[in-house]
Coordinates of C-alpha atoms and ligand atoms in Angstrom, one line a residue:
X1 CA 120.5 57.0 78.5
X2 CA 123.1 55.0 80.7
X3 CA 124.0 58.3 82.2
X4 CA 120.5 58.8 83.5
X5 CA 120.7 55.5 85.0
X6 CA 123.7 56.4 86.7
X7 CA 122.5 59.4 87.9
X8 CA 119.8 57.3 89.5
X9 CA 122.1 54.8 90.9
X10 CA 123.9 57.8 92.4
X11 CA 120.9 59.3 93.4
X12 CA 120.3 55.4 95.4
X13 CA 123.7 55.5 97.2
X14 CA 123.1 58.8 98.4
X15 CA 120.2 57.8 100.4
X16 CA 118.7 60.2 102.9
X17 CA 122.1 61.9 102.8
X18 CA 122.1 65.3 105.1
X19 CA 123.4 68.4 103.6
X20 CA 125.1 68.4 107.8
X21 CA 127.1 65.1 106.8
X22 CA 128.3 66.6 103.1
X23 CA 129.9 69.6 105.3
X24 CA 131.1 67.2 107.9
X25 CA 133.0 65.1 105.4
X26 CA 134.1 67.4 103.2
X27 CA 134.4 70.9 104.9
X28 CA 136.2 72.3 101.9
X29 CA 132.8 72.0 99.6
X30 CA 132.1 75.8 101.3
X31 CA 135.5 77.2 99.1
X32 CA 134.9 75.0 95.6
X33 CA 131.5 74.7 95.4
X34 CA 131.4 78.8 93.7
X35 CA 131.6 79.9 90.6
X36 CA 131.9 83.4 89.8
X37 CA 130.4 84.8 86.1
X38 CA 131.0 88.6 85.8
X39 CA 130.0 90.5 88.7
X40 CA 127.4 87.3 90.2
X41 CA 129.2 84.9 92.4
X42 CA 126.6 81.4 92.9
X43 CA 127.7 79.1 95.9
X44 CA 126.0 76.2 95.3
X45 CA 127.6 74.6 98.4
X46 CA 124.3 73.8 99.9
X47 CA 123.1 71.9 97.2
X48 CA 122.7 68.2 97.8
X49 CA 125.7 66.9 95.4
X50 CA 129.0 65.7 96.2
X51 CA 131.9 65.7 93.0
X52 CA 130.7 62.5 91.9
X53 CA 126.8 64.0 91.4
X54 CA 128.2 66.9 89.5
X55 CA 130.1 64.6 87.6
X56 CA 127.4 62.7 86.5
X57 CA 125.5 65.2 86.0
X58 CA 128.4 67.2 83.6
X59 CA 128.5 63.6 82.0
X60 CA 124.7 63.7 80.9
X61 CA 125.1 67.3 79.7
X62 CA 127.2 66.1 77.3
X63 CA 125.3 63.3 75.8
X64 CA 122.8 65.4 75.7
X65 CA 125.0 67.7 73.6
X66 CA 124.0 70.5 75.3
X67 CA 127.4 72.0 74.0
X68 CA 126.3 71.7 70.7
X69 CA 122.7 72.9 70.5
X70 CA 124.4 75.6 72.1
X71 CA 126.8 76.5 69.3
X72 CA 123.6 76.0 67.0
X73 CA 121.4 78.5 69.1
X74 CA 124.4 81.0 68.6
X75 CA 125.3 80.0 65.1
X76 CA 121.2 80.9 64.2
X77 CA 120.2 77.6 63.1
X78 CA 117.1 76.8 63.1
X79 CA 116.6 75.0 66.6
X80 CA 113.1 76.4 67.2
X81 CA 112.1 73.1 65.0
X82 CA 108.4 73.2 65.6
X83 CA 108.5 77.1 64.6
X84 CA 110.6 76.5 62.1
X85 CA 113.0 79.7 63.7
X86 CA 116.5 80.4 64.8
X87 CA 117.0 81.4 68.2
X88 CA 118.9 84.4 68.3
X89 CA 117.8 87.0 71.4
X90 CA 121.8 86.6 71.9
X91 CA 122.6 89.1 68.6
X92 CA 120.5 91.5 70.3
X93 CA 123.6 91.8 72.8
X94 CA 126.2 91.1 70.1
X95 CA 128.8 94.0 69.6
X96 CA 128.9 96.4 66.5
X97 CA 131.1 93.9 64.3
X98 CA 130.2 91.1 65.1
X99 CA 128.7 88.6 62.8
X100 CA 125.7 86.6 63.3
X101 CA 124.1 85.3 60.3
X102 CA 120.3 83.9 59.7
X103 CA 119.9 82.3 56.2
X104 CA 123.7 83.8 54.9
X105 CA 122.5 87.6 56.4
X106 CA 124.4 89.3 59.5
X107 CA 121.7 90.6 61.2
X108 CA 123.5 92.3 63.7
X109 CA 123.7 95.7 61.4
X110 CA 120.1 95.7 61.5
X111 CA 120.2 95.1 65.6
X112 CA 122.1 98.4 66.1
X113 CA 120.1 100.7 63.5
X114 CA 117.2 99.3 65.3
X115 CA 119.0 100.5 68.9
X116 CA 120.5 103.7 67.6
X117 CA 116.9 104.8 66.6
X118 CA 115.9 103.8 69.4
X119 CA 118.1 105.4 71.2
X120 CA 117.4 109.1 68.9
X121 CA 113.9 108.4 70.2
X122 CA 114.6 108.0 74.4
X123 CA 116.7 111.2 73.7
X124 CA 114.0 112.5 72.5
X125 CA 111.7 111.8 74.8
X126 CA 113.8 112.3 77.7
X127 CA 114.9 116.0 75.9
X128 CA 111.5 117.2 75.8
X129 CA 111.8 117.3 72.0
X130 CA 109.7 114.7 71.1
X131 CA 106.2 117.2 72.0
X132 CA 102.2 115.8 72.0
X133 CA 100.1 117.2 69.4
X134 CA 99.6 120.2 71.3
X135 CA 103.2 120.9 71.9
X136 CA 104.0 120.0 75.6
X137 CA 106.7 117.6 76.3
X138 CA 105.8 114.3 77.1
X139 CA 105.4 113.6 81.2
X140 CA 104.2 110.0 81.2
X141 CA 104.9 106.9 78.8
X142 CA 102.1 103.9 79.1
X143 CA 103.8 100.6 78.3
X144 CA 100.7 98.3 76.4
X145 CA 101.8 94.7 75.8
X146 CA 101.7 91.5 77.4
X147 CA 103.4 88.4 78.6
X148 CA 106.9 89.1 77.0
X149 CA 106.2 92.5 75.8
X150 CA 105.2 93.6 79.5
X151 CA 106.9 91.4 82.0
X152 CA 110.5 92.3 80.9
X153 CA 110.4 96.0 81.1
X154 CA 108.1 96.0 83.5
X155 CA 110.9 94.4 85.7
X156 CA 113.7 95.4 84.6
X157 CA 112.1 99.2 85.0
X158 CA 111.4 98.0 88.7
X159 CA 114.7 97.0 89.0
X160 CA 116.2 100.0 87.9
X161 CA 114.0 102.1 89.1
X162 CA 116.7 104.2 90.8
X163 CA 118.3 105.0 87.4
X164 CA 115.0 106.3 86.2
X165 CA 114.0 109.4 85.2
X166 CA 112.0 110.4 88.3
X167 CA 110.2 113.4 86.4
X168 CA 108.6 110.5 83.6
X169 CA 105.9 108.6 84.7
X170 CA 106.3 105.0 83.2
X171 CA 103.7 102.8 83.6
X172 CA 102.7 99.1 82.1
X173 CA 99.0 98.2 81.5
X174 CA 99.0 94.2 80.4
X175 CA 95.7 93.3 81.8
X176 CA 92.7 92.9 79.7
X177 CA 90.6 93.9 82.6
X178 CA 89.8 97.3 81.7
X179 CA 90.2 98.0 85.3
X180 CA 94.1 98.0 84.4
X181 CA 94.0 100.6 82.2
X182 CA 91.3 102.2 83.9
X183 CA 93.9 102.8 87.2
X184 CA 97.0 103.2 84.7
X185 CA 95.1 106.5 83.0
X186 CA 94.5 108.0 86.3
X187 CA 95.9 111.3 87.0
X188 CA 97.5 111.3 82.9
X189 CA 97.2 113.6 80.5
X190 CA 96.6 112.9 77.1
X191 CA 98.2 116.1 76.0
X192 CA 101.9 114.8 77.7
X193 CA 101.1 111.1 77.7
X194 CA 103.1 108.5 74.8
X195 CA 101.9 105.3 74.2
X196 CA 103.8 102.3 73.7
X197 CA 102.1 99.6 71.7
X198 CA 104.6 96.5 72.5
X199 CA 103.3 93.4 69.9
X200 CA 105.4 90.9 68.8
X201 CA 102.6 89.6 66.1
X202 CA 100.2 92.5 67.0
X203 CA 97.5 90.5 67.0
X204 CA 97.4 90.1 70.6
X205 CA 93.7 90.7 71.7
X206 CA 94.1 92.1 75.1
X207 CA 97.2 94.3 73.5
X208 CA 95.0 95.4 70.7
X209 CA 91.7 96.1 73.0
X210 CA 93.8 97.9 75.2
X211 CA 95.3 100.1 72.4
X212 CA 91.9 101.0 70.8
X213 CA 91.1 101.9 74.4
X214 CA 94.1 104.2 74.6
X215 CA 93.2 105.4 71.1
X216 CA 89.7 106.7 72.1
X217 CA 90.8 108.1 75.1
X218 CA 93.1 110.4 73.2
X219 CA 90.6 111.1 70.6
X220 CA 87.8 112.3 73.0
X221 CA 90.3 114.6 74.6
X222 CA 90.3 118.4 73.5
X223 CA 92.2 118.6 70.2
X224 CA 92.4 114.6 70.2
X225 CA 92.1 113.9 66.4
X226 CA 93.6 111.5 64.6
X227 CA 96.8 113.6 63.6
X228 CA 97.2 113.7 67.6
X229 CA 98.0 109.6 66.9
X230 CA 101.0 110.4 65.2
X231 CA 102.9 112.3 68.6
X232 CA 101.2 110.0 70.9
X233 CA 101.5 106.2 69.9
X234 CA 104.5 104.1 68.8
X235 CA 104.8 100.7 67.9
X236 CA 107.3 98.0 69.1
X237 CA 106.6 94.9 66.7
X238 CA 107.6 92.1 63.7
X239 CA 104.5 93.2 62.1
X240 CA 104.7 96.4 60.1
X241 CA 101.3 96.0 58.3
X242 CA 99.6 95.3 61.4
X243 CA 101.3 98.1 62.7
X244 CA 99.5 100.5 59.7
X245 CA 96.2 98.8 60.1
X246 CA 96.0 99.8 63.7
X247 CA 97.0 103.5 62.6
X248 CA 100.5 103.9 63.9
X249 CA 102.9 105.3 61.3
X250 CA 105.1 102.5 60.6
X251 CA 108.0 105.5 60.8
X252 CA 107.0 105.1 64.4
X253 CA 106.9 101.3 64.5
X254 CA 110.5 99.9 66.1
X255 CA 111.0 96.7 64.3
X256 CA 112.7 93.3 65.8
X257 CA 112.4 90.1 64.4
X258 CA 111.0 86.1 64.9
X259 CA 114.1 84.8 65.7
X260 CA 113.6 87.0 69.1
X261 CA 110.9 85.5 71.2
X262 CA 108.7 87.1 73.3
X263 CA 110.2 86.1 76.5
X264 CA 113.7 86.8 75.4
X265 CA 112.7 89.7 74.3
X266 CA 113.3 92.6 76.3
X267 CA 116.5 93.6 75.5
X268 CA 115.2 94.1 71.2
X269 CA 113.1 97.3 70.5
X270 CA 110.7 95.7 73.3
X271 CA 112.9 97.9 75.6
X272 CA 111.8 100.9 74.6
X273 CA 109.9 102.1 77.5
X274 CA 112.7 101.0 79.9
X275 CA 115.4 102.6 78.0
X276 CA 113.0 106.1 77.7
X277 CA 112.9 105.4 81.3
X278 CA 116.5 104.6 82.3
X279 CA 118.3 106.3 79.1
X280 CA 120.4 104.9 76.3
X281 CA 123.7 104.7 78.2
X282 CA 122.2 102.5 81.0
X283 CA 120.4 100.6 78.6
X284 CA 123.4 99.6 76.8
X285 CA 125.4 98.9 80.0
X286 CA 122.9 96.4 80.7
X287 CA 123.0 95.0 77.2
X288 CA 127.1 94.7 78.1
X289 CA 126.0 92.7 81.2
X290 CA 123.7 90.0 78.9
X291 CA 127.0 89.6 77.0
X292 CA 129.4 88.6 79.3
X293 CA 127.2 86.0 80.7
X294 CA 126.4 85.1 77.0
X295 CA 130.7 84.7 76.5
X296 CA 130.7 82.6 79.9
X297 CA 127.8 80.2 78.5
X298 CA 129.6 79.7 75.2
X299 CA 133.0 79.2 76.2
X300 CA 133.4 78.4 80.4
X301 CA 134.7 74.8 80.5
X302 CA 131.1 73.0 81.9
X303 CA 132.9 72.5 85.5
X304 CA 132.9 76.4 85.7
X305 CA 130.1 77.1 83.5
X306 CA 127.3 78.7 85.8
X307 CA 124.2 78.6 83.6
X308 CA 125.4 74.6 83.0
X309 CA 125.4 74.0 86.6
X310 CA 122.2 75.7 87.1
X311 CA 120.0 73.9 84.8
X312 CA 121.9 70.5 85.9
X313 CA 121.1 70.8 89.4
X314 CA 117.1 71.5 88.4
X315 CA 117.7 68.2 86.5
X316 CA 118.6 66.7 89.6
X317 CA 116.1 67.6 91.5
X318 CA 113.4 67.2 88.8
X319 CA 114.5 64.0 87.9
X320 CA 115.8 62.6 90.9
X321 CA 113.8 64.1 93.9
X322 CA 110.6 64.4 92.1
X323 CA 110.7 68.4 92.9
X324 CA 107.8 69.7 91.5
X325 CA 109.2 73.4 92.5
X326 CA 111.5 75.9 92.0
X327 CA 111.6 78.9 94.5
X328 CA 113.5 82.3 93.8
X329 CA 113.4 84.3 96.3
X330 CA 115.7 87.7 95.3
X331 CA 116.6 89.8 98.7
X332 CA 115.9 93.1 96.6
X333 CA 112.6 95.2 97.0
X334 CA 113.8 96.2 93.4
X335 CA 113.5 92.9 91.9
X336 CA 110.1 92.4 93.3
X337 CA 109.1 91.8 89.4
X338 CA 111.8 89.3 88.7
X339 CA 110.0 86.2 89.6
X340 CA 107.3 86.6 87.8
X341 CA 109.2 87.3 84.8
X342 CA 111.5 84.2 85.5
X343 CA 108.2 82.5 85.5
X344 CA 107.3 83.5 81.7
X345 CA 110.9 82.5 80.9
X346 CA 110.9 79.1 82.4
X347 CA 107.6 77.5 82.4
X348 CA 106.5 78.9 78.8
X349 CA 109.9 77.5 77.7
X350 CA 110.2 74.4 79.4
X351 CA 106.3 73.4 80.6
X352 CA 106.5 70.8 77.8
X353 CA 105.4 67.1 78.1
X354 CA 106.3 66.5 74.1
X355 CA 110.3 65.9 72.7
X356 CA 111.4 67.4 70.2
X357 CA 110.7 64.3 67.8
X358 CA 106.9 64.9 69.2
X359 CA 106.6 61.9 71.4
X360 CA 105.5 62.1 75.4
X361 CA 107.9 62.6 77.5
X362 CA 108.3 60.5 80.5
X363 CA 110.5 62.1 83.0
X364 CA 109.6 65.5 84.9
X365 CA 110.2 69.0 82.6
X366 CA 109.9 72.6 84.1
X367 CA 109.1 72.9 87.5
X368 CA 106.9 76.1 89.1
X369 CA 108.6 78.1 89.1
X370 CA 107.8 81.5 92.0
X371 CA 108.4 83.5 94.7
X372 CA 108.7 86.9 96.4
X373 CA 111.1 89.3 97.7
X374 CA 112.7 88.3 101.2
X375 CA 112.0 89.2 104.1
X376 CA 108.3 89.5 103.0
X377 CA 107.6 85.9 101.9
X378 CA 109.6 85.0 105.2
X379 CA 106.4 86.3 107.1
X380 CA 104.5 84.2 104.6
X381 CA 105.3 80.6 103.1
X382 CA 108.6 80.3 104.4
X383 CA 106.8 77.9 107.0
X384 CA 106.3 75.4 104.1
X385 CA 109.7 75.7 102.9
X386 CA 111.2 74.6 106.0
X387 CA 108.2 72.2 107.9
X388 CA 106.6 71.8 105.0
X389 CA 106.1 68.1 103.3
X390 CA 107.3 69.3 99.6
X391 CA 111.2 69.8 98.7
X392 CA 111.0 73.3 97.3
X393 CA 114.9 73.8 95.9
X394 CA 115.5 77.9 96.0
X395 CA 117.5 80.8 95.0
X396 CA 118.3 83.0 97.2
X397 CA 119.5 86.7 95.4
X398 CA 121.2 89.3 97.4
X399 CA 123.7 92.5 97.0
X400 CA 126.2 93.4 98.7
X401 CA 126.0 97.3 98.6
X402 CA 122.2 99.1 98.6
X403 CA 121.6 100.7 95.3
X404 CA 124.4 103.5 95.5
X405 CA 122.7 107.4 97.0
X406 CA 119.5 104.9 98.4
X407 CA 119.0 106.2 102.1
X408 CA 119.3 104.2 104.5
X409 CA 118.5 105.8 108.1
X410 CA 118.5 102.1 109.9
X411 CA 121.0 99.9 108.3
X412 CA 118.3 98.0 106.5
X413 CA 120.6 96.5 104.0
X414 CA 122.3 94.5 106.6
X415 CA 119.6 93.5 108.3
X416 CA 118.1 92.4 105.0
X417 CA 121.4 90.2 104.0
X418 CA 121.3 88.7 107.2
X419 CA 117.9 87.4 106.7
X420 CA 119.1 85.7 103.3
X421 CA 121.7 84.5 105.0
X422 CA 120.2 83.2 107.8
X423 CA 117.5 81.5 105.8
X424 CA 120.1 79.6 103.6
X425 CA 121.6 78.1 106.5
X426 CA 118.4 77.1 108.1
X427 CA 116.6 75.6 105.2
X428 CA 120.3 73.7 104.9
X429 CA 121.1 72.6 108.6
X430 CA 117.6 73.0 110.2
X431 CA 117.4 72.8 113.9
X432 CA 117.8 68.9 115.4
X433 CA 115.6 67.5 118.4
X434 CA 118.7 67.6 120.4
X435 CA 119.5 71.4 120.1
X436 CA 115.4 71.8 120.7
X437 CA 115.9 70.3 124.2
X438 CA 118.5 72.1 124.7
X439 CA 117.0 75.0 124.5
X440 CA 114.7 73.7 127.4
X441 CA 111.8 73.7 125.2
X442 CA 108.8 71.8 126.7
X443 CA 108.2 68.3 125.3
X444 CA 104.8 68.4 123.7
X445 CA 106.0 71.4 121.4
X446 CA 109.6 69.4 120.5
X447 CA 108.6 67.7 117.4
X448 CA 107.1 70.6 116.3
X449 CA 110.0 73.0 116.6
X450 CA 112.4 70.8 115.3
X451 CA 113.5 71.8 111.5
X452 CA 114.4 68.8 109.4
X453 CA 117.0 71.1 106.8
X454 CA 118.1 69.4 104.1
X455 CA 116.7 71.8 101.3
X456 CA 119.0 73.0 98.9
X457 CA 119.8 76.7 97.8
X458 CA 122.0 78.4 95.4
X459 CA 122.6 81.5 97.1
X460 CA 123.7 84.4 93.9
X461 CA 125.3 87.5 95.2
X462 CA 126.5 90.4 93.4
X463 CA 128.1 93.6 94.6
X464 CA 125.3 95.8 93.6
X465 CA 121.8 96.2 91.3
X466 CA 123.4 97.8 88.3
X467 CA 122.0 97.7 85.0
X468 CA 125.0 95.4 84.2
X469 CA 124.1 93.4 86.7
X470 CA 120.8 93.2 86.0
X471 CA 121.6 91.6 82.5
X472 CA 123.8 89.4 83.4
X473 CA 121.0 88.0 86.1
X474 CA 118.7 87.6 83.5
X475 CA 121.3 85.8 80.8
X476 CA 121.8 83.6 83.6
X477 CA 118.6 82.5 83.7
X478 CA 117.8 82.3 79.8
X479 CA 120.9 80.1 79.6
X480 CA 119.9 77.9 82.4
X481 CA 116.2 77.4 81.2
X482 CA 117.8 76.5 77.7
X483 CA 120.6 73.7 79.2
X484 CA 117.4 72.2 81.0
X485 CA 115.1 72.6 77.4
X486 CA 118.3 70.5 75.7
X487 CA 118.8 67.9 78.7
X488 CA 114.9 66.9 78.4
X489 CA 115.1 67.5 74.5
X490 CA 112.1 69.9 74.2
X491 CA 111.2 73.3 72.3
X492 CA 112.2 75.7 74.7
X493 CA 110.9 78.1 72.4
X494 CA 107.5 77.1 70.8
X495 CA 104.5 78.0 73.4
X496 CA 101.3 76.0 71.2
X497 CA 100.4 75.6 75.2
X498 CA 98.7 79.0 75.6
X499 CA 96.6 78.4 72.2
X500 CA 93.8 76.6 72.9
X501 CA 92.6 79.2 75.5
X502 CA 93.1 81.7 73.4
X503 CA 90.7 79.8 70.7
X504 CA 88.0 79.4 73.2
X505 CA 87.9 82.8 74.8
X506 CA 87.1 84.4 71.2
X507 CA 84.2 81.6 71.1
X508 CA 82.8 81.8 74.5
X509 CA 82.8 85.9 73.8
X510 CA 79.9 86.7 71.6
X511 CA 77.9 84.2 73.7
X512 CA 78.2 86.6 76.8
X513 CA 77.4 89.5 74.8
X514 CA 74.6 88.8 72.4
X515 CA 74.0 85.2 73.9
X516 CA 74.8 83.3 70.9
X517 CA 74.8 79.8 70.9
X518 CA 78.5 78.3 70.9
X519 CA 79.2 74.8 69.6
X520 CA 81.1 72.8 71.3
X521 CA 80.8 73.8 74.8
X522 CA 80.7 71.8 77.7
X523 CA 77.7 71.9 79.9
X524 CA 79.7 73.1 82.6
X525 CA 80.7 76.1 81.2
X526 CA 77.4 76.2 79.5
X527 CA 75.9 76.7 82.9
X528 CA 78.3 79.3 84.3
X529 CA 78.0 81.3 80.7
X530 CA 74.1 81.4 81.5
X531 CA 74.7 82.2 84.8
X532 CA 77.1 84.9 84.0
X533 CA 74.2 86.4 82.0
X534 CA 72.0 86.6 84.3
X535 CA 74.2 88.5 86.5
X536 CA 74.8 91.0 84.2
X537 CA 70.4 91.1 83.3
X538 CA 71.4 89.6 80.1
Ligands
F6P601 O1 101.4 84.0 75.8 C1 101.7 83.8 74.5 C2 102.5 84.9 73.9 O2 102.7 84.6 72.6 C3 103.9 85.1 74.6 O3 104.8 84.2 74.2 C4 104.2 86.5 74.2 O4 105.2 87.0 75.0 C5 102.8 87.1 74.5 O5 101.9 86.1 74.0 C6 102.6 88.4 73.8 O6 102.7 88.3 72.4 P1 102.8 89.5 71.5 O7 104.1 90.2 71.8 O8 102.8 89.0 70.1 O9 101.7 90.5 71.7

């Protein structure tokens, strides 16, 4: 595209440009370069662009037509082409009247029955009316799923953890290292313990082992028969005769649909456990927060558009600094989760080397994406982030207030904020060789305390973690990984990736158990597979 090429002859003028010469020359960059979306404000002033860079970069958006795969993700076509699916976790946010149609039906009807009995349900629950089999209310909810049926309300129940129902144990069990469910059992009772079965397909084999697990557990407990099913396990899923085989009453079973994928799927009936956990109200406040950032994606001009300007400037990096990272690094012990969903969302969307017409690719796609909550990873791998060889562009996430009631006895929250802030401005400005010396440092150690800068950060700050908030974080970042999806014209919402594994792991299986022979196998793994037997006196 010519406007590729004149991002790269952009990217050629600017040289070895310093983030300290950008502000020199043009102090005001500190006051334009924000742009606020509901409650989250994003400086991007320590980005390495000038107006001409975002200019381009607006420019390729919209040959691209970002604009308009937009409108056709929120119109419900079918942009999932290799899936043959619309994209549509948006309706799960859209109000009461509004109107979203796949193939000529307005689903959104069917979003809030889905909600309100969900809703009945957390009541429930919450209410002690919902009783186990032997009458006691329920004390603890076990969340079984995985990948998108874990990680998002397993951190967004992290991140609202101080809107929880304190007397309700909620916990997740993804893993299928039994040692998972093994820890997440301890101290439960079956009599006051519900669990969630979260399935998309419900064919997921370490969802499914994990359930049966659950299941026996329940059954072997006193009065555990299989009427005791019925009070204790429910069903988040597409798949209502899946559902039935497993044994959950499909009256139990709440339903969503394929247009939601898994990893945008946290606010559908996937929720559940969160919204037992946080309540109905909070639940939809959040759901109110996903919708004002969805409003800003689909109608903020693109020089105010914040999800546009965040997947643009991973474009620039990707494409034009070879980045092979993205950091986010939230200033939250709340949001200690967050990354590691953001890591689901982005690189099972956009790890993709194939366009969407199904030839190679051959520019960069989704970078790694990870990270940890400040200050920790400070005392960590910060080191490589600012001495380090690799340009790691960041995030930096911080709040203004503490979680309202949190005690604080030492004025932590300030202390945490000026860490973030501190480490913004050093990864930008660094430290030169002259302000090393003159700090009378002695000459051998000079080079080595000298911090280069130059690596950019978006710095997002909101006034406080509200379940609002919260949403409209997480919109921010579905709407960013799908401008970056549409600028490098891939699926963003196929994973075939996570297949093939899958495939071999159910033929590698009986081998270790019953030492079958298995076609196909490399002599590598051959070897560790008989190896692995013997360890176990196979
Ligand atoms: O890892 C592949 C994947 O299909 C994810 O996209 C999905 O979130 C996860 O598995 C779980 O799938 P399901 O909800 O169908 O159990």
């Amino acid at each position: 595209m010519p406007e590729w090429r004149a991002l790269a002859a952009h990217r050629d003028a600017l040289g070895d440009v310093h983030l300290r010469d950008l502000f020199a020359q043009d102090p005001g960059r500190a006051e334009r370069y924000g742009v606020q979306v509901g409650d989250l404000h994003l400086d991007y002033s320590k980005q390495l662009v000038t107006d001409e860079t975002l200019r381009l970069l607006r420019d390729l958006a919209s040959a691209a037509d970002v604009a308009g795969l937009r409108d056709a993700m929120f119109r419900g076509e079918r942009i999932n082409i290799t899936e043959d699916r619309a994209v549509l976790h948006t309706a799960l946010r859209a109000p009461r009247d509004a109107v979203v149609e796949v193939d000529g039906e307005n689903v959104v009807p069917e979003v809030h029955a889905v909600l309100d009995r969900m809703s009945a349900f957390a009541e429930a629950v919450r209410g002690g009316k919902w009783a186990g089999h032997t009458g006691l209310p329920i004390r603890a909810v076990v969340n079984i799923g995985i990948g998108g049926s874990d990680l998002g309300p397993a951190m967004a129940y992290e991140a609202l953890r101080p809107y929880t129902r304190r007397d309700l144990d909620v916990r997740f069990v993804s893993n299928v290292d039994g040692a998972d469910l093994h820890e997440a059992l301890h101290g439960l009772d079956p009599a006051t313990t519900l669990f969630v079965v979260a399935s998309k397909t419900f064919t997921t084999i370490e969802t499914l082992t994990n359930a049966h697990a659950a299941k026996r557990w329940l059954l072997e407990s006193p009065g555990g028969d299989a009427s005791a099913v019925a009070k204790h396990f429910v069903a988040l899923s597409t798949n209502a005769a899946k559902v039935a085989e497993f044994g959950i009453d499909t009256s139990h079973m709440f339903e969503f649909w394929d247009w939601v994928g898994g990893r945008y799927s946290y606010d559908s009936a996937i929720g559940l456990s969160l919204m037992i956990a946080i309540g109905p109200d909070r639940f939809r406040e959040m759901l109110d927060g996903f919708r004002l950032v969805d409003e800003h994606f689909r109608t903020a001009p693109p020089e105010r558009n914040a999800p546009l300007l965040l997947g643009l400037l991973g474009v620039w990096y990707g494409g034009f600094f070879d980045a092979q990272a993205h950091a986010v690094l939230p200033y939250s012990h709340y949001l200690s989760r967050f990354t590691a969903y953001l890591q689901q969302l982005d690189m099972e969307s956009n790890g993709k080397s194939t366009d969407r017409e199904g030839r190679p690719v051959d520019w960069q796609t989704g970078p790694v994406v990870w990270g940890t909550p400040g200050t920790n990873g400070q005392h960590a791998y910060y080191q490589l982030l600012h001495q380090g060889t690799k340009l790691v562009p960041a995030d930096l996430v911080g709040f203004a207030r503490p979680v309202a009631g949190l005690g604080e006895l030492a004025g932590q929250h300030d202390l945490l904020m000026a860490n973030l802030f501190a480490q913004g401005q050093a990864l930008a400005f660094g430290k030169t060789e002259e302000e090393v010396r003159a700090e009378g440092v002695p000459d051998a150690q000079v080079p080595h305390r000298v911090f280069p800068g130059n690596r950019p950060t978006t710095t997002l700050l909101a006034p406080e973690l509200t379940p609002s908030v919260l949403g409209q974080l997480i919109a921010l970042y579905e709407h960013k990984v799908f401008v970056q999806g549409a600028i490098w014209d891939i699926d963003s919402f196929d994973q075939w990736g996570v297949e093939l594994g899958k495939v071999l792991a159910k033929r590698i299986e009986p081998a270790l158990t019953e030492g079958s022979e298995v076609e196909g196998l490399d002599p590598s793994t051959t070897a560790l597979v008989a190896r692995y037997r013997t360890l176990r006196g196979r």
